[in-house]
Coordinates of C-alpha atoms in Angstrom, one line a residue:
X1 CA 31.2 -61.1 -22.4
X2 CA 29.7 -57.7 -21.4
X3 CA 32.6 -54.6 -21.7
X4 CA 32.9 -52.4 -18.6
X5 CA 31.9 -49.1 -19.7
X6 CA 33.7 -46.2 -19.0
X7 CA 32.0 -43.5 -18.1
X8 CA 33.4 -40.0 -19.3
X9 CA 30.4 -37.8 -17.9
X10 CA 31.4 -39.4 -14.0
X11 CA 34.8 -38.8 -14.6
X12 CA 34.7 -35.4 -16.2
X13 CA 32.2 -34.5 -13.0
X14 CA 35.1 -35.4 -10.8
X15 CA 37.5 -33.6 -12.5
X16 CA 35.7 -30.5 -13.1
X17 CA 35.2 -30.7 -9.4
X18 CA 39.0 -30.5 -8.8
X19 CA 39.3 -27.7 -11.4
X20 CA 37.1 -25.5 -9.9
X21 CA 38.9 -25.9 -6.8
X22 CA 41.8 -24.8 -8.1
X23 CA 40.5 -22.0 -10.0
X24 CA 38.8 -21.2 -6.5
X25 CA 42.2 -21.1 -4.9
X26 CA 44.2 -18.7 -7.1
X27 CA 40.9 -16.2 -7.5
X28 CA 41.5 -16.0 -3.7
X29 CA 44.9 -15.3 -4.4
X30 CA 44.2 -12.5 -6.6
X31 CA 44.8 -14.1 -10.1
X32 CA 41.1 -15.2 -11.8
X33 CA 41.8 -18.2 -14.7
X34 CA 40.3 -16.8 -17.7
X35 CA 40.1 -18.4 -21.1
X36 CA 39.2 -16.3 -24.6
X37 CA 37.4 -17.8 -27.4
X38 CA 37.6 -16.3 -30.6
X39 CA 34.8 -17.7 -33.1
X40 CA 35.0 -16.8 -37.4
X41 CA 31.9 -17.7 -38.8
X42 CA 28.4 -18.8 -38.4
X43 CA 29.5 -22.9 -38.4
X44 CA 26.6 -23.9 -36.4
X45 CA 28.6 -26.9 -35.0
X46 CA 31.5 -24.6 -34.3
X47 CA 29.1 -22.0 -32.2
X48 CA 27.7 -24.9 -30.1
X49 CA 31.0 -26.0 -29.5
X50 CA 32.2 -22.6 -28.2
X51 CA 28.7 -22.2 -26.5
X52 CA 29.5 -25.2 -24.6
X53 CA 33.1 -24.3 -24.0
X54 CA 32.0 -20.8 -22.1
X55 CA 29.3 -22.3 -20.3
X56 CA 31.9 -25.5 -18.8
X57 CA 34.4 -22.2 -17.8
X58 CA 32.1 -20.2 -16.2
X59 CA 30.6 -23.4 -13.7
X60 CA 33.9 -24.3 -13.0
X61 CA 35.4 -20.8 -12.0
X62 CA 37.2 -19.5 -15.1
X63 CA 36.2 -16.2 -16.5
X64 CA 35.6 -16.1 -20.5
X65 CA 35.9 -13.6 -22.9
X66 CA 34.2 -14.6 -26.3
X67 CA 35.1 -12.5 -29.7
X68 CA 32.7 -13.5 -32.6
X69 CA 33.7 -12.6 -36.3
X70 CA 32.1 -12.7 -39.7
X71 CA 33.2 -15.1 -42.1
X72 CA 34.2 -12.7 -44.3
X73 CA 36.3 -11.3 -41.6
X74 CA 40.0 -10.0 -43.3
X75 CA 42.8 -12.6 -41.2
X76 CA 44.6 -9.5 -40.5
X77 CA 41.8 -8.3 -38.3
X78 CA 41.9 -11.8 -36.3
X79 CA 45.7 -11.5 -35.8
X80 CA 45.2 -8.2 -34.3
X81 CA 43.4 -10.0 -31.4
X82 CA 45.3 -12.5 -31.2
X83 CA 47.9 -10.1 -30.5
X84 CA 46.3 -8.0 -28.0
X85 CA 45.4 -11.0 -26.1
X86 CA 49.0 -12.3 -26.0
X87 CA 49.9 -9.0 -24.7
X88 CA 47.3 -9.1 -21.7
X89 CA 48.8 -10.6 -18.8
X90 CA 44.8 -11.7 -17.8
X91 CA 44.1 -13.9 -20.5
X92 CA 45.9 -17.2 -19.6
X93 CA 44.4 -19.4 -22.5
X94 CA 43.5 -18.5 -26.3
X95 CA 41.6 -21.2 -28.5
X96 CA 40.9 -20.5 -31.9
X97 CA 37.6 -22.4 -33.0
X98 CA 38.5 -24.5 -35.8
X99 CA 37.7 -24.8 -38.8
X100 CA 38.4 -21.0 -39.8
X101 CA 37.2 -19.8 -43.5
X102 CA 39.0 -20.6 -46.6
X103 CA 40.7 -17.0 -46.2
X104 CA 42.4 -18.3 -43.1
X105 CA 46.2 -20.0 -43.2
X106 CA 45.3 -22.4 -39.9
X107 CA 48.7 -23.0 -39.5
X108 CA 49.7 -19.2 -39.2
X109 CA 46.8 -18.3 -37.4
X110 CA 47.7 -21.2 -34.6
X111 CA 51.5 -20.2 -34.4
X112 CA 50.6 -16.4 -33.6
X113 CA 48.8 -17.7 -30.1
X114 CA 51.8 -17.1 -27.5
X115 CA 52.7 -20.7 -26.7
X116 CA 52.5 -20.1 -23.0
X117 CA 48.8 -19.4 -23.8
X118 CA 48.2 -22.1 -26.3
X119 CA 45.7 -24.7 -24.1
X120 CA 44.7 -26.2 -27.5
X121 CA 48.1 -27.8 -27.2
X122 CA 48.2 -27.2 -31.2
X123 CA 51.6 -24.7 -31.3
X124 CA 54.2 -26.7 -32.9
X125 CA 56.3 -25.9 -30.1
X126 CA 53.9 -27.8 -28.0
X127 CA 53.8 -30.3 -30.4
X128 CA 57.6 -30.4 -30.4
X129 CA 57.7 -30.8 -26.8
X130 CA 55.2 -34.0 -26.4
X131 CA 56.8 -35.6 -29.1
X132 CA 60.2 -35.8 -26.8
X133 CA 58.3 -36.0 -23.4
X134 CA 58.6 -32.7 -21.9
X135 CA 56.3 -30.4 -20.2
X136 CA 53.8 -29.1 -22.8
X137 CA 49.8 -28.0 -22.8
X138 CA 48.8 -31.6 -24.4
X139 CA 46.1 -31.7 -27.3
X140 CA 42.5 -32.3 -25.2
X141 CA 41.1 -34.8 -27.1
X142 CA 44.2 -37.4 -26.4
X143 CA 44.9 -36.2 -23.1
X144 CA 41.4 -36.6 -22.2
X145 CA 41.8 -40.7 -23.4
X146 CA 44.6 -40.6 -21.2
X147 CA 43.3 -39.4 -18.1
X148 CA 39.7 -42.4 -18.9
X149 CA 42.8 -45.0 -19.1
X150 CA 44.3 -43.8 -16.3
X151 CA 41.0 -44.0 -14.3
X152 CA 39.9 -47.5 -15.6
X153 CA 43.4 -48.7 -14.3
X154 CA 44.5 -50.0 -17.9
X155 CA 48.1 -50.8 -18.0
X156 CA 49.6 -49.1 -20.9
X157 CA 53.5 -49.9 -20.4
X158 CA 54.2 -53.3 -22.5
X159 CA 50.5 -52.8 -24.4
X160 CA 49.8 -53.0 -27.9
X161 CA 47.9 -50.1 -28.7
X162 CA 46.5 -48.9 -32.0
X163 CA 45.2 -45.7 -33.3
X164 CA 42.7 -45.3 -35.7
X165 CA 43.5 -42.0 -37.5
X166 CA 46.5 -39.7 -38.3
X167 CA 44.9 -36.2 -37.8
X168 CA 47.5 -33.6 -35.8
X169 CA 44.6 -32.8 -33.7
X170 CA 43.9 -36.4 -32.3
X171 CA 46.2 -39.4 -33.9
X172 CA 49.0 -38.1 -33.9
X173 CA 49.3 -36.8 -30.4
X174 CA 47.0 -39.7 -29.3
X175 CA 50.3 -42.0 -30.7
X176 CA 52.8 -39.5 -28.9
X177 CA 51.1 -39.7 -25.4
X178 CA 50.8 -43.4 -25.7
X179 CA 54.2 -43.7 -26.7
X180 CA 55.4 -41.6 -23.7
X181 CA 53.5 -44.1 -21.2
X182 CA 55.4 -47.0 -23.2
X183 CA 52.5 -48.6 -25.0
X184 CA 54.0 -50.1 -28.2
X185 CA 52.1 -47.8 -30.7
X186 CA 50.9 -48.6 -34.1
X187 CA 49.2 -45.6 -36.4
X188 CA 46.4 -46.9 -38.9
X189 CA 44.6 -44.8 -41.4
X190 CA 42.7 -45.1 -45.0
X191 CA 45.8 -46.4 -46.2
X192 CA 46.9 -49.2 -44.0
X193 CA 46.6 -52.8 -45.2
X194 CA 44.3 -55.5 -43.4
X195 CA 43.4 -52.7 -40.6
X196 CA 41.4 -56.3 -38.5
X197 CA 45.1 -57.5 -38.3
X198 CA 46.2 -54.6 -36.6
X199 CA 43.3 -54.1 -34.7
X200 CA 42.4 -58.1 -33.5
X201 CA 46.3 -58.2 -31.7
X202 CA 45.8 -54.8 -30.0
X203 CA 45.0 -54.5 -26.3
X204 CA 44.0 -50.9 -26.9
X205 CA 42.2 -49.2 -29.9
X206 CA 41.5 -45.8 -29.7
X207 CA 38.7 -45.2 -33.2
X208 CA 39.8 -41.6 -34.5
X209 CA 39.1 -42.2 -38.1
X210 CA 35.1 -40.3 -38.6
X211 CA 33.5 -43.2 -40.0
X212 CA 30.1 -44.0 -38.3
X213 CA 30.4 -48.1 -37.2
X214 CA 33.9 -48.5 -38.7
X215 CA 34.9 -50.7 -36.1
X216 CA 33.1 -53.8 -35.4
X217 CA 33.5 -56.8 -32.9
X218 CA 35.3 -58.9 -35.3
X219 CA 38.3 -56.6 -35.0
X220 CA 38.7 -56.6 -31.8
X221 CA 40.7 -58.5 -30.1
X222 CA 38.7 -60.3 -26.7
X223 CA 39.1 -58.5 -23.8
X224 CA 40.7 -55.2 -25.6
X225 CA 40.2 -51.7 -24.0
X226 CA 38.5 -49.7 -27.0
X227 CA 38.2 -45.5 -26.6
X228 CA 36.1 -44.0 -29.5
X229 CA 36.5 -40.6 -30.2
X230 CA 34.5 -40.2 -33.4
X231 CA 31.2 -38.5 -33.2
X232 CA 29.3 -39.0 -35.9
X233 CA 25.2 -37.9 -36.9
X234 CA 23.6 -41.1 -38.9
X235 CA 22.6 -40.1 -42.0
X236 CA 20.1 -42.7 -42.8
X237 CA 18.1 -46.0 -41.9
X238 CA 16.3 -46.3 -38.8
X239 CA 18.9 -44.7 -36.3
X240 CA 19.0 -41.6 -38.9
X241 CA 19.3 -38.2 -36.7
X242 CA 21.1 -40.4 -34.1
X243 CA 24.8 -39.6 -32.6
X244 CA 27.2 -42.6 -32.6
X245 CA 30.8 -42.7 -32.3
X246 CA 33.4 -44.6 -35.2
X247 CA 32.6 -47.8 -33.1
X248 CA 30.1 -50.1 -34.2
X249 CA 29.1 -50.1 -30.1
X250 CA 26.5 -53.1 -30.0
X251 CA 29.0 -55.6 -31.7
X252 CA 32.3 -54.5 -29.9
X253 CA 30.8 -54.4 -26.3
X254 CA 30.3 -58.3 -26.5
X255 CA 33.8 -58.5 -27.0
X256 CA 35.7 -55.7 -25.5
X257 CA 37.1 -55.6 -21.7
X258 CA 36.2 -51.9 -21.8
X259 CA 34.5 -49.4 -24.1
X260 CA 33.4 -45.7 -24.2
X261 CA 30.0 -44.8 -25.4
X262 CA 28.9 -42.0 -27.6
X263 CA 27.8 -40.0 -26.4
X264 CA 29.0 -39.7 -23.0
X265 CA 32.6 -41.1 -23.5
X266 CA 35.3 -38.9 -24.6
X267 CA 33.5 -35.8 -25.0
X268 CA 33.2 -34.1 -22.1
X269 CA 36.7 -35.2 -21.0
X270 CA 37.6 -32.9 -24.0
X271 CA 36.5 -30.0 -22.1
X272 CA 38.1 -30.6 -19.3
X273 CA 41.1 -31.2 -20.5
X274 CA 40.7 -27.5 -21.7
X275 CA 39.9 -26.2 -18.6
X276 CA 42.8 -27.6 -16.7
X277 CA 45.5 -26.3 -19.4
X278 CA 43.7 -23.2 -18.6
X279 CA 44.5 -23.2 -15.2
X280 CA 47.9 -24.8 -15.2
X281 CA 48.1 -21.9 -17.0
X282 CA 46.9 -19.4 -14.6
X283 CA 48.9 -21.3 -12.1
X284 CA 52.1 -20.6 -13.6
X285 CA 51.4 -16.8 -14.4
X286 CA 50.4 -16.9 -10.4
X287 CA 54.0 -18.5 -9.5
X288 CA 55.8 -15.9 -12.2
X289 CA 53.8 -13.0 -10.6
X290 CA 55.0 -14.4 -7.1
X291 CA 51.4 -14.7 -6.0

């Protein structure tokens, strides 16, 4: 068997294409989406990441505003900002660029983003909300896999589904979103016991653990929708320099009913997913504002 591949640049093409629409429609109205980035440090991953952000904004409509800081930047100084932007009724979405400097409480530095503002989705109140199914900005990453499940017509009520990984930035929520759609959700990580018999009874896996090839075709159970989110840079042998995902790809597509690459998967749906909380977001100032 031969997995159906889903395609996250085609459908991140097509939704892009709707977000700009929108964007289109409420510049016309008077009210411009804008997203601002704030970057601490020269993490080279972290500036390409932000450099990629800005550039998917500005194609798709949304005005950026991009505030760079030295490592050794004081917190206060990044709290200021935070602050100012809260205030400004034209910013509609903040993201921090994680990971800050050791100097840095994350989880402080997250709460002080106004939750209306928060398209990261990583406020606790956020949080708080997705975890009992109310409207919230969702997490990008996992509502990115939830918009490629939707598309390749999985059925997730009744499912098995397992999630690789426990992080507050994708397992967690990943689990939560799942849970909402009533999947019947199990959460692996380093510790679980016999991870294969998790993983060979699931009809969806989603791989969220950052281990290059963890998951091979052996795990998987025939005919299983499998999502990796890892992205991973081989360190050695033959593929060395090479992105792959936490899926061991060649192995699992002979088995699975469906599979992301990397790259090309769930990456660019991660953008997106930005994007659109940062227009829901303008969308709701527009409605407040009566425009």
């Amino acid at each position: 068997m031969t997995s159906r591949i889903i395609d996250g640049n085609a459908l991140a093409a097509q939704v892009r294409g709707e977000i700009a629409e929108r964007a289109a429609a409420l510049s016309a109205r008077g009210v411009q989406p804008c997203l601002a980035v704030i970057l601490v440090g020269g993490d080279p991953a972290s500036a390409v990441y932000v450099r990629n952000k800005v550039a998917a904004c500005e194609k798709a409509g949304i005005r950026s505003l991009r505030f760079d800081y030295a490592a050794d930047t004081a917190p206060a100084d990044v709290m200021a900002k935070l602050a100012e932007l809260n205030a400004d009724p034209a910013v509609h979405g903040i993201l921090v660029q994680l990971p800050l400097p050791p100097q840095f409480d994350e989880t402080a530095v997250l709460e002080a983003i106004d939750v209306a503002k928060d398209v990261d989705g990583f406020h606790a109140e956020n949080v708080g909300r997705l975890s009992q199914n109310r409207e919230a900005f969702l997490p990008c990453t996992p509502h990115g896999v939830m918009k490629m499940l939707e598309s390749a017509g999985v059925q997730l009520a009744g499912a098995e589904a397992v999630v690789i990984g426990r992080s507050n930035i994708v397992g967690k929520p990943m689990a939560m979103l799942l849970t909402n759609a009533g999947a019947t959700v199990t959460v692996c990580h380093s510790r679980t016991r016999d991870l294969g018999f998790h993983t060979r009874r699931a009809d969806i896996v989603v791989a969220a653990i950052g281990k290059p090839r963890f998951l091979k075709g052996d795990m998987i159970k025939p005919g299983a929708t499998v999502i990796d989110v890892g992205i991973n840079r081989l360190q050695e042998g033959p593929d060395a320099g090479k992105l792959c995902g936490d899926v061991d790809f060649a192995s699992a597509q002979e088995v699975a009913g469906a599979i992301t690459p990397v790259p090309g998967g769930v990456g660019p749906m991660t953008i997106t997913m930005l994007l659109e909380n940062t227009v829901i977001s303008a969308e709701r100032a527009a409605r407040a504002a009566g425009k």
